[in-house]
mmCIF file of C-alpha atoms in Angstrom:
data_model
loop_
_atom_site.group_PDB
_atom_site.id
_atom_site.type_symbol
_atom_site.label_atom_id
_atom_site.label_comp_id
_atom_site.label_asym_id
_atom_site.label_seq_id
_atom_site.Cartn_x
_atom_site.Cartn_y
_atom_site.Cartn_z
ATOM 1 C CA MET A 4 94.885 93.038 88.666
ATOM 2 C CA ASN A 5 94.753 93.383 92.444
ATOM 3 C CA ARG A 6 91.981 90.763 92.486
ATOM 4 C CA LEU A 7 94.353 88.245 90.993
ATOM 5 C CA ALA A 8 97.449 89.233 92.912
ATOM 6 C CA ALA A 9 99.187 86.245 94.399
ATOM 7 C CA THR A 10 101.749 86.407 97.136
ATOM 8 C CA ALA A 11 104.634 83.999 96.773
ATOM 9 C CA THR A 12 107.549 83.586 99.124
ATOM 10 C CA LEU A 13 110.608 82.447 97.244
ATOM 11 C CA ALA A 14 112.356 79.955 99.490
ATOM 12 C CA LEU A 15 115.512 79.903 97.441
ATOM 13 C CA GLY A 16 118.921 78.511 98.279
ATOM 14 C CA LEU A 17 120.077 76.140 100.946
ATOM 15 C CA THR A 18 118.902 76.334 104.532
ATOM 16 C CA GLY A 19 122.260 77.566 105.683
ATOM 17 C CA GLN A 20 122.236 80.320 103.096
ATOM 18 C CA MET A 21 118.776 81.434 104.167
ATOM 19 C CA ALA A 22 119.856 81.556 107.778
ATOM 20 C CA ALA A 23 122.781 83.751 106.851
ATOM 21 C CA ALA A 24 120.663 86.316 105.053
ATOM 22 C CA GLN A 25 120.943 89.697 106.697
ATOM 23 C CA GLU A 26 117.582 91.232 105.773
ATOM 24 C CA ASN A 27 113.962 90.277 105.237
ATOM 25 C CA LEU A 28 112.630 92.347 102.351
ATOM 26 C CA THR A 29 109.434 92.557 100.320
ATOM 27 C CA ALA A 30 109.073 93.192 96.601
ATOM 28 C CA MET A 31 106.259 93.757 94.099
ATOM 29 C CA THR A 32 106.252 92.683 90.467
ATOM 30 C CA SER A 33 104.030 91.461 87.658
ATOM 31 C CA THR A 34 103.131 87.932 86.630
ATOM 32 C CA PRO A 35 105.798 85.524 85.273
ATOM 33 C CA GLY A 36 106.867 85.581 81.637
ATOM 34 C CA VAL A 37 108.097 89.172 81.357
ATOM 35 C CA ALA A 38 111.268 91.053 82.281
ATOM 36 C CA VAL A 39 109.749 92.839 85.275
ATOM 37 C CA HIS A 40 109.127 89.462 86.879
ATOM 38 C CA LEU A 41 112.367 87.902 85.664
ATOM 39 C CA THR A 42 114.581 90.592 87.162
ATOM 40 C CA ILE A 43 112.982 90.621 90.617
ATOM 41 C CA ALA A 44 112.731 86.826 90.821
ATOM 42 C CA HIS A 45 116.392 86.596 89.824
ATOM 43 C CA LEU A 46 117.362 89.237 92.381
ATOM 44 C CA ALA A 47 115.547 87.283 95.091
ATOM 45 C CA GLU A 48 117.427 84.152 94.098
ATOM 46 C CA VAL A 49 120.921 85.647 94.074
ATOM 47 C CA ALA A 50 120.291 87.808 97.156
ATOM 48 C CA SER A 51 119.399 84.653 99.066
ATOM 49 C CA GLU A 52 122.368 82.701 97.708
ATOM 50 C CA ARG A 53 124.743 85.488 98.736
ATOM 51 C CA GLY A 54 123.259 85.907 102.197
ATOM 52 C CA ILE A 55 122.152 89.469 101.459
ATOM 53 C CA ALA A 56 118.412 89.156 101.988
ATOM 54 C CA ASN A 57 115.325 86.979 101.884
ATOM 55 C CA ILE A 58 112.888 88.656 99.500
ATOM 56 C CA GLN A 59 109.165 87.915 99.682
ATOM 57 C CA ILE A 60 107.557 88.718 96.326
ATOM 58 C CA THR A 61 103.966 89.795 95.711
ATOM 59 C CA LEU A 62 102.986 88.871 92.156
ATOM 60 C CA GLY A 63 100.371 90.288 89.799
ATOM 61 C CA GLN A 64 101.006 93.953 90.588
ATOM 62 C CA THR A 65 100.700 96.913 88.234
ATOM 63 C CA GLY A 66 103.494 99.443 88.020
ATOM 64 C CA VAL A 67 101.206 101.977 89.698
ATOM 65 C CA ASN A 68 100.688 99.755 92.742
ATOM 66 C CA ALA A 69 104.365 98.851 93.054
ATOM 67 C CA THR A 70 105.742 102.357 92.532
ATOM 68 C CA LEU A 71 103.348 103.874 95.049
ATOM 69 C CA ALA A 72 104.086 101.154 97.607
ATOM 70 C CA VAL A 73 107.842 101.801 97.357
ATOM 71 C CA ALA A 74 107.373 105.565 97.596
ATOM 72 C CA GLU A 75 105.191 105.170 100.691
ATOM 73 C CA GLY A 76 107.583 102.681 102.290
ATOM 74 C CA ARG A 77 105.090 99.797 102.222
ATOM 75 C CA THR A 78 107.415 97.556 100.205
ATOM 76 C CA ASP A 79 111.178 97.537 99.769
ATOM 77 C CA ILE A 80 111.623 96.860 96.042
ATOM 78 C CA GLY A 81 109.200 97.433 93.197
ATOM 79 C CA ILE A 82 108.918 97.628 89.443
ATOM 80 C CA CYS A 83 108.942 101.279 88.460
ATOM 81 C CA PRO A 84 108.004 102.390 84.927
ATOM 82 C CA PHE A 85 109.654 105.801 84.689
ATOM 83 C CA ILE A 86 106.501 107.492 83.439
ATOM 84 C CA LEU A 87 105.042 106.969 86.922
ATOM 85 C CA PRO A 88 107.491 109.015 89.046
ATOM 86 C CA PHE A 89 107.001 111.828 86.519
ATOM 87 C CA LEU A 90 103.208 111.676 86.863
ATOM 88 C CA MET A 91 103.453 111.216 90.624
ATOM 89 C CA SER A 92 105.681 114.276 91.014
ATOM 90 C CA ARG A 93 102.949 116.352 89.382
ATOM 91 C CA GLY A 94 99.986 114.654 91.021
ATOM 92 C CA VAL A 95 98.350 113.742 87.718
ATOM 93 C CA GLY A 96 97.129 110.607 85.943
ATOM 94 C CA PRO A 97 96.719 107.698 88.375
ATOM 95 C CA PHE A 98 98.027 109.945 91.180
ATOM 96 C CA ALA A 99 95.603 112.829 90.642
ATOM 97 C CA ASP A 100 93.787 112.172 93.916
ATOM 98 C CA MET A 101 96.895 112.929 95.997
ATOM 99 C CA GLY A 102 97.613 116.307 94.410
ATOM 100 C CA ALA A 103 100.883 117.833 93.229
ATOM 101 C CA GLU A 104 102.367 118.629 96.651
ATOM 102 C CA ARG A 105 101.916 115.142 98.094
ATOM 103 C CA GLY A 106 102.898 113.565 94.784
ATOM 104 C CA ALA A 107 106.161 115.505 94.663
ATOM 105 C CA GLU A 108 106.976 114.428 98.223
ATOM 106 C CA LEU A 109 106.423 110.771 97.393
ATOM 107 C CA ALA A 110 108.332 110.881 94.098
ATOM 108 C CA GLU A 111 111.315 112.238 96.005
ATOM 109 C CA ASN A 112 111.380 108.970 97.965
ATOM 110 C CA LEU A 113 112.143 106.836 94.897
ATOM 111 C CA ARG A 114 115.623 105.636 93.933
ATOM 112 C CA VAL A 115 116.750 103.205 91.200
ATOM 113 C CA LEU A 116 119.032 100.188 91.554
ATOM 114 C CA TYR A 117 119.206 99.398 87.835
ATOM 115 C CA PRO A 118 117.218 100.313 84.713
ATOM 116 C CA TYR A 119 115.844 98.073 81.955
ATOM 117 C CA SER A 120 113.219 97.960 79.235
ATOM 118 C CA PHE A 121 109.651 97.283 80.297
ATOM 119 C CA GLY A 122 108.904 96.162 76.759
ATOM 120 C CA ALA A 123 108.424 97.526 73.271
ATOM 121 C CA TYR A 124 104.883 98.662 72.497
ATOM 122 C CA THR A 125 103.888 96.082 69.933
ATOM 123 C CA LEU A 126 100.781 96.385 67.776
ATOM 124 C CA TYR A 127 99.821 92.894 66.691
ATOM 125 C CA GLY A 128 96.777 90.856 65.787
ATOM 126 C CA TYR A 129 95.607 87.804 63.921
ATOM 127 C CA ASP A 130 95.663 87.969 60.152
ATOM 128 C CA THR A 131 92.009 86.927 60.159
ATOM 129 C CA ALA A 132 91.047 90.204 61.887
ATOM 130 C CA GLY A 133 91.869 92.042 58.671
ATOM 131 C CA VAL A 134 93.588 95.025 60.285
ATOM 132 C CA GLY A 135 95.777 96.834 57.759
ATOM 133 C CA GLY A 136 98.029 98.637 60.213
ATOM 134 C CA TRP A 137 98.221 101.744 62.370
ATOM 135 C CA ASP A 138 95.997 103.632 59.934
ATOM 136 C CA ASP A 139 93.232 101.038 60.300
ATOM 137 C CA LEU A 140 92.427 101.248 64.013
ATOM 138 C CA GLU A 141 89.270 103.358 63.807
ATOM 139 C CA GLY A 142 86.337 101.402 65.179
ATOM 140 C CA ARG A 143 88.561 98.484 66.149
ATOM 141 C CA ARG A 144 88.692 96.660 69.476
ATOM 142 C CA VAL A 145 92.158 97.266 70.908
ATOM 143 C CA LEU A 146 93.574 95.482 73.950
ATOM 144 C CA ASP A 147 95.646 98.297 75.417
ATOM 145 C CA GLY A 148 96.649 97.218 78.919
ATOM 146 C CA PRO A 149 95.409 96.561 82.446
ATOM 147 C CA PRO A 150 92.878 98.627 84.381
ATOM 148 C CA ARG A 151 94.564 101.669 85.937
ATOM 149 C CA GLY A 152 97.993 100.732 84.606
ATOM 150 C CA ALA A 153 100.840 102.852 83.245
ATOM 151 C CA ALA A 154 101.001 100.621 80.163
ATOM 152 C CA THR A 155 97.423 101.541 79.298
ATOM 153 C CA ASN A 156 98.153 105.274 79.426
ATOM 154 C CA GLU A 157 101.259 104.880 77.269
ATOM 155 C CA ALA A 158 99.483 102.705 74.693
ATOM 156 C CA ARG A 159 96.618 105.170 74.340
ATOM 157 C CA SER A 160 98.940 108.145 73.993
ATOM 158 C CA LEU A 161 100.828 106.332 71.221
ATOM 159 C CA ILE A 162 97.591 105.542 69.378
ATOM 160 C CA GLN A 163 96.513 109.170 69.684
ATOM 161 C CA VAL A 164 99.731 110.605 68.259
ATOM 162 C CA MET A 165 99.821 107.991 65.495
ATOM 163 C CA THR A 166 96.166 108.171 64.462
ATOM 164 C CA GLY A 167 94.433 111.040 66.259
ATOM 165 C CA LEU A 168 92.007 108.516 67.755
ATOM 166 C CA GLU A 169 90.977 108.489 71.404
ATOM 167 C CA ALA A 170 89.760 105.559 73.469
ATOM 168 C CA GLY A 171 85.980 105.305 73.452
ATOM 169 C CA ALA A 172 85.489 107.737 70.584
ATOM 170 C CA GLY A 173 87.819 106.488 67.852
ATOM 171 C CA PHE A 174 88.357 102.896 68.966
ATOM 172 C CA THR A 175 87.038 100.505 71.593
ATOM 173 C CA ALA A 176 89.574 100.093 74.385
ATOM 174 C CA VAL A 177 89.655 96.674 76.024
ATOM 175 C CA GLU A 178 91.432 96.208 79.345
ATOM 176 C CA SER A 179 92.525 92.978 80.985
ATOM 177 C CA ASP A 180 94.575 91.794 83.930
ATOM 178 C CA TRP A 181 98.112 90.849 82.922
ATOM 179 C CA SER A 182 97.500 87.205 83.747
ATOM 180 C CA GLN A 183 94.571 87.122 81.298
ATOM 181 C CA MET A 184 96.129 89.047 78.393
ATOM 182 C CA ALA A 185 97.072 86.012 76.299
ATOM 183 C CA THR A 186 93.608 84.505 76.742
ATOM 184 C CA THR A 187 91.971 87.790 75.751
ATOM 185 C CA ILE A 188 94.011 87.803 72.541
ATOM 186 C CA THR A 189 93.555 84.151 71.587
ATOM 187 C CA GLU A 190 89.814 84.007 72.296
ATOM 188 C CA GLY A 191 89.219 86.581 69.556
ATOM 189 C CA SER A 192 87.497 89.251 71.635
ATOM 190 C CA VAL A 193 89.848 91.962 70.291
ATOM 191 C CA ASP A 194 91.084 92.872 66.816
ATOM 192 C CA VAL A 195 94.592 93.863 67.862
ATOM 193 C CA ALA A 196 96.693 94.271 70.984
ATOM 194 C CA LEU A 197 99.048 97.135 71.774
ATOM 195 C CA LEU A 198 101.114 95.950 74.717
ATOM 196 C CA PRO A 199 104.689 96.283 75.991
ATOM 197 C CA GLU A 200 106.209 93.031 74.781
ATOM 198 C CA PHE A 201 109.585 91.323 74.766
ATOM 199 C CA ILE A 202 110.798 89.571 71.644
ATOM 200 C CA PRO A 203 110.461 86.666 71.973
ATOM 201 C CA SER A 204 108.483 86.082 75.152
ATOM 202 C CA ASP A 205 105.620 83.974 76.433
ATOM 203 C CA ARG A 206 102.578 86.105 75.575
ATOM 204 C CA PRO A 207 103.214 86.714 71.851
ATOM 205 C CA LEU A 208 104.530 83.171 71.434
ATOM 206 C CA GLN A 209 101.392 81.761 73.047
ATOM 207 C CA ALA A 210 99.200 83.907 70.806
ATOM 208 C CA LEU A 211 101.187 82.862 67.728
ATOM 209 C CA SER A 212 100.605 79.203 68.524
ATOM 210 C CA ALA A 213 96.927 79.806 67.707
ATOM 211 C CA GLY A 214 97.442 81.291 64.248
ATOM 212 C CA ARG A 215 99.254 83.643 61.895
ATOM 213 C CA MET A 216 99.682 87.170 63.252
ATOM 214 C CA ASN A 217 100.784 90.522 61.879
ATOM 215 C CA PHE A 218 103.215 92.724 63.822
ATOM 216 C CA TYR A 219 102.874 96.337 62.693
ATOM 217 C CA SER A 220 105.968 98.548 62.771
ATOM 218 C CA ILE A 221 105.579 102.310 62.975
ATOM 219 C CA PRO A 222 106.161 103.566 59.404
ATOM 220 C CA ILE A 223 109.564 105.210 58.973
ATOM 221 C CA GLU A 224 108.205 108.655 58.083
ATOM 222 C CA GLN A 225 106.003 108.754 61.173
ATOM 223 C CA PHE A 226 108.705 107.257 63.397
ATOM 224 C CA GLU A 227 111.075 110.075 62.444
ATOM 225 C CA SER A 228 108.439 112.820 62.654
ATOM 226 C CA GLU A 229 108.667 115.507 65.319
ATOM 227 C CA ALA A 230 105.337 114.512 66.874
ATOM 228 C CA VAL A 231 106.262 110.854 67.324
ATOM 229 C CA GLN A 232 109.799 111.653 68.460
ATOM 230 C CA ARG A 233 108.344 113.804 71.242
ATOM 231 C CA VAL A 234 106.462 110.750 72.462
ATOM 232 C CA LEU A 235 109.478 108.466 72.080
ATOM 233 C CA THR A 236 111.632 110.726 74.244
ATOM 234 C CA ALA A 237 108.977 111.569 76.847
ATOM 235 C CA PRO A 238 109.472 110.409 80.457
ATOM 236 C CA GLY A 239 109.323 106.637 80.592
ATOM 237 C CA SER A 240 109.845 106.188 76.859
ATOM 238 C CA ALA A 241 112.679 105.597 74.412
ATOM 239 C CA PRO A 242 112.975 104.865 70.676
ATOM 240 C CA PHE A 243 113.061 101.108 70.156
ATOM 241 C CA THR A 244 114.049 99.058 67.102
ATOM 242 C CA LEU A 245 114.468 95.363 66.407
ATOM 243 C CA THR A 246 116.140 93.894 63.340
ATOM 244 C CA ALA A 247 114.472 91.406 61.032
ATOM 245 C CA GLU A 248 116.718 88.737 62.525
ATOM 246 C CA GLN A 249 115.565 89.561 66.055
ATOM 247 C CA MET A 250 111.906 89.538 65.007
ATOM 248 C CA ALA A 251 112.425 86.177 63.289
ATOM 249 C CA ALA A 252 112.716 84.638 66.757
ATOM 250 C CA LEU A 253 108.909 84.825 66.909
ATOM 251 C CA GLY A 254 108.668 82.026 64.351
ATOM 252 C CA GLU A 255 107.007 81.396 61.020
ATOM 253 C CA ASN A 256 103.531 82.472 62.138
ATOM 254 C CA ALA A 257 104.756 86.046 62.697
ATOM 255 C CA HIS A 258 104.583 88.472 59.765
ATOM 256 C CA VAL A 259 106.306 91.828 60.299
ATOM 257 C CA VAL A 260 104.611 94.701 58.477
ATOM 258 C CA SER A 261 107.503 97.102 57.789
ATOM 259 C CA GLU A 262 108.975 98.918 54.801
ATOM 260 C CA ASP A 263 112.455 97.504 55.371
ATOM 261 C CA GLY A 264 112.037 94.610 57.801
ATOM 262 C CA VAL A 265 113.062 96.684 60.832
ATOM 263 C CA PHE A 266 110.479 96.846 63.606
ATOM 264 C CA ARG A 267 110.177 100.381 64.992
ATOM 265 C CA THR A 268 108.116 101.382 67.984
ATOM 266 C CA ARG A 269 107.972 103.048 71.368
ATOM 267 C CA GLY A 270 109.971 101.435 74.128
ATOM 268 C CA SER A 271 108.823 101.608 77.730
ATOM 269 C CA VAL A 272 111.675 102.059 80.180
ATOM 270 C CA GLY A 273 111.920 101.844 83.933
ATOM 271 C CA GLY A 274 113.819 100.051 86.630
ATOM 272 C CA ASN A 275 113.696 98.355 89.981
ATOM 273 C CA CYS A 276 113.125 101.069 92.538
ATOM 274 C CA VAL A 277 113.732 101.216 96.261
ATOM 275 C CA ASN A 278 112.952 103.827 98.856
ATOM 276 C CA ALA A 279 115.558 106.550 99.359
ATOM 277 C CA ALA A 280 115.747 105.461 103.004
ATOM 278 C CA MET A 281 117.180 102.044 102.087
ATOM 279 C CA ASP A 282 120.558 101.476 103.722
ATOM 280 C CA GLU A 283 123.397 102.404 101.366
ATOM 281 C CA GLU A 284 125.257 99.137 101.920
ATOM 282 C CA LEU A 285 122.127 97.068 101.274
ATOM 283 C CA ALA A 286 121.426 98.924 98.016
ATOM 284 C CA TYR A 287 125.065 98.399 97.039
ATOM 285 C CA GLN A 288 124.971 94.663 97.730
ATOM 286 C CA LEU A 289 121.698 94.171 95.839
ATOM 287 C CA THR A 290 122.952 96.089 92.808
ATOM 288 C CA ARG A 291 126.293 94.317 92.901
ATOM 289 C CA ALA A 292 124.488 90.966 92.936
ATOM 290 C CA HIS A 293 122.537 92.033 89.847
ATOM 291 C CA ILE A 294 125.666 93.141 87.974
ATOM 292 C CA GLU A 295 127.767 90.106 88.850
ATOM 293 C CA THR A 296 125.089 87.611 87.772
ATOM 294 C CA LEU A 297 124.069 89.143 84.438
ATOM 295 C CA ASP A 298 125.282 86.063 82.564
ATOM 296 C CA GLN A 299 122.899 83.960 84.630
ATOM 297 C CA ILE A 300 119.888 86.146 83.891
ATOM 298 C CA TYR A 301 120.722 86.157 80.174
ATOM 299 C CA GLU A 302 120.483 82.371 80.200
ATOM 300 C CA LYS A 303 117.017 82.407 81.763
ATOM 301 C CA ALA A 304 115.093 84.018 78.882
ATOM 302 C CA LEU A 305 115.690 84.401 75.150
ATOM 303 C CA TYR A 306 114.696 88.076 75.258
ATOM 304 C CA ALA A 307 116.904 89.002 78.215
ATOM 305 C CA ARG A 308 119.810 90.322 76.144
ATOM 306 C CA ASN A 309 117.458 92.783 74.413
ATOM 307 C CA VAL A 310 116.229 94.316 77.670
ATOM 308 C CA GLY A 311 119.137 96.620 78.547
ATOM 309 C CA PHE A 312 119.917 95.242 82.001
ATOM 310 C CA GLU A 313 123.318 96.977 81.889
ATOM 311 C CA ASN A 314 122.603 99.941 79.629
ATOM 312 C CA LEU A 315 123.025 103.159 81.638
ATOM 313 C CA ASP A 316 122.864 105.485 78.628
ATOM 314 C CA PRO A 317 120.524 108.291 79.742
ATOM 315 C CA VAL A 318 118.432 108.215 76.543
ATOM 316 C CA ALA A 319 118.163 104.443 76.199
ATOM 317 C CA SER A 320 117.535 103.949 79.931
ATOM 318 C CA GLY A 321 115.125 106.848 80.342
ATOM 319 C CA MET A 322 117.106 108.389 83.183
ATOM 320 C CA CYS A 323 117.707 112.159 83.434
ATOM 321 C CA GLY A 324 115.639 114.801 81.671
ATOM 322 C CA LEU A 325 112.146 115.101 83.120
ATOM 323 C CA ASN A 326 112.479 111.818 85.004
ATOM 324 C CA PRO A 327 112.733 112.874 88.672
ATOM 325 C CA VAL A 328 114.228 109.556 89.851
ATOM 326 C CA ARG A 329 117.966 109.093 90.363
ATOM 327 C CA TYR A 330 120.118 106.098 91.249
ATOM 328 C CA HIS A 331 120.470 105.145 94.898
ATOM 329 C CA PRO A 332 123.981 106.097 96.127
ATOM 330 C CA GLY A 333 124.637 102.434 96.895
ATOM 331 C CA ALA A 334 123.724 101.526 93.325
ATOM 332 C CA VAL A 335 126.037 104.218 91.949
ATOM 333 C CA ARG A 336 128.907 102.734 93.948
ATOM 334 C CA ALA A 337 128.198 99.234 92.659
ATOM 335 C CA TRP A 338 127.974 100.302 89.016
ATOM 336 C CA GLU A 339 131.120 102.415 89.164
ATOM 337 C CA GLU A 340 133.102 99.692 90.937
ATOM 338 C CA ALA A 341 132.091 97.340 88.112
ATOM 339 C CA GLY A 342 133.521 99.756 85.549
ATOM 340 C CA TYR A 343 130.330 101.373 84.278
ATOM 341 C CA ASP A 344 129.889 105.109 83.739
ATOM 342 C CA VAL A 345 126.917 106.471 85.660
ATOM 343 C CA PRO A 346 125.731 109.738 84.057
ATOM 344 C CA ASP A 347 126.100 112.711 86.389
ATOM 345 C CA CYS A 348 122.512 113.708 85.674
ATOM 346 C CA ALA A 349 121.308 110.379 87.088
ATOM 347 C CA GLN A 350 123.150 110.564 90.420
#
């Protein structure tokens, strides 16, 4: 994804507003069309309008790149899937090269402004591929995320607990840059995709425009099993369900494979992180801008109300437990002033 990263400066607001901005900040996020881009682009817009900061955004970044850059102080704001601070603090996974001691030091530098869903892991593919469901992935070509991305690790771990299959041995794992995911699906080079999606959002809608697709819910018995629940409550994850009515927003070409119409899966949770060294007042003003303009962000995307932009529940948000990241003190002040309860374990 780094090869396709594009740097875009958002010159938002009137000239006078830009001149009044107090800070010049940088941020890292993914490509447009998903919540991780929506939230940072929106923050840049309202921060400029309010004279808080001018935010230069680097697009096309993985969560690994953004989280590490924030922890090292190379960028001010970044998308932060909560599985990554956990792995970083132990020096494992994509952070294995730095070791546990250095990883723990860097993870300690991360603070959250606000949490939200990074998508629900959605197994879907064209009806013509003939995939029967989760129990029919052996030998299949599965698009499971970007190279060296947190989403890829989470998708593979879900497949393993659901089926016992491992990438390379039980199924063929296909990786793609985020900007090329929809093309990879529609060109027919994979049988199914297992990606963190928002319902409805650009990628599944684009894929659906090319033909009828099946969306495979985790069967109820497996969803409620001890093994799957361990995965659903692991760092960076949360149980995620969508009603038949919510899934219907995908349109007539979408067929939900579920015993009762409810779509059940693993949710990926995270937030927008900053470095612990960020000024308390700046973190407060940024978080306050987010809270006070929630109605605006809800109007920008159909899926936005399903993302949890104001859900501070420790289970639903993925805060607390084994997640080493806590809210920035400035963010805590903003949330509490707005009337929200910030869990003690997340402060």
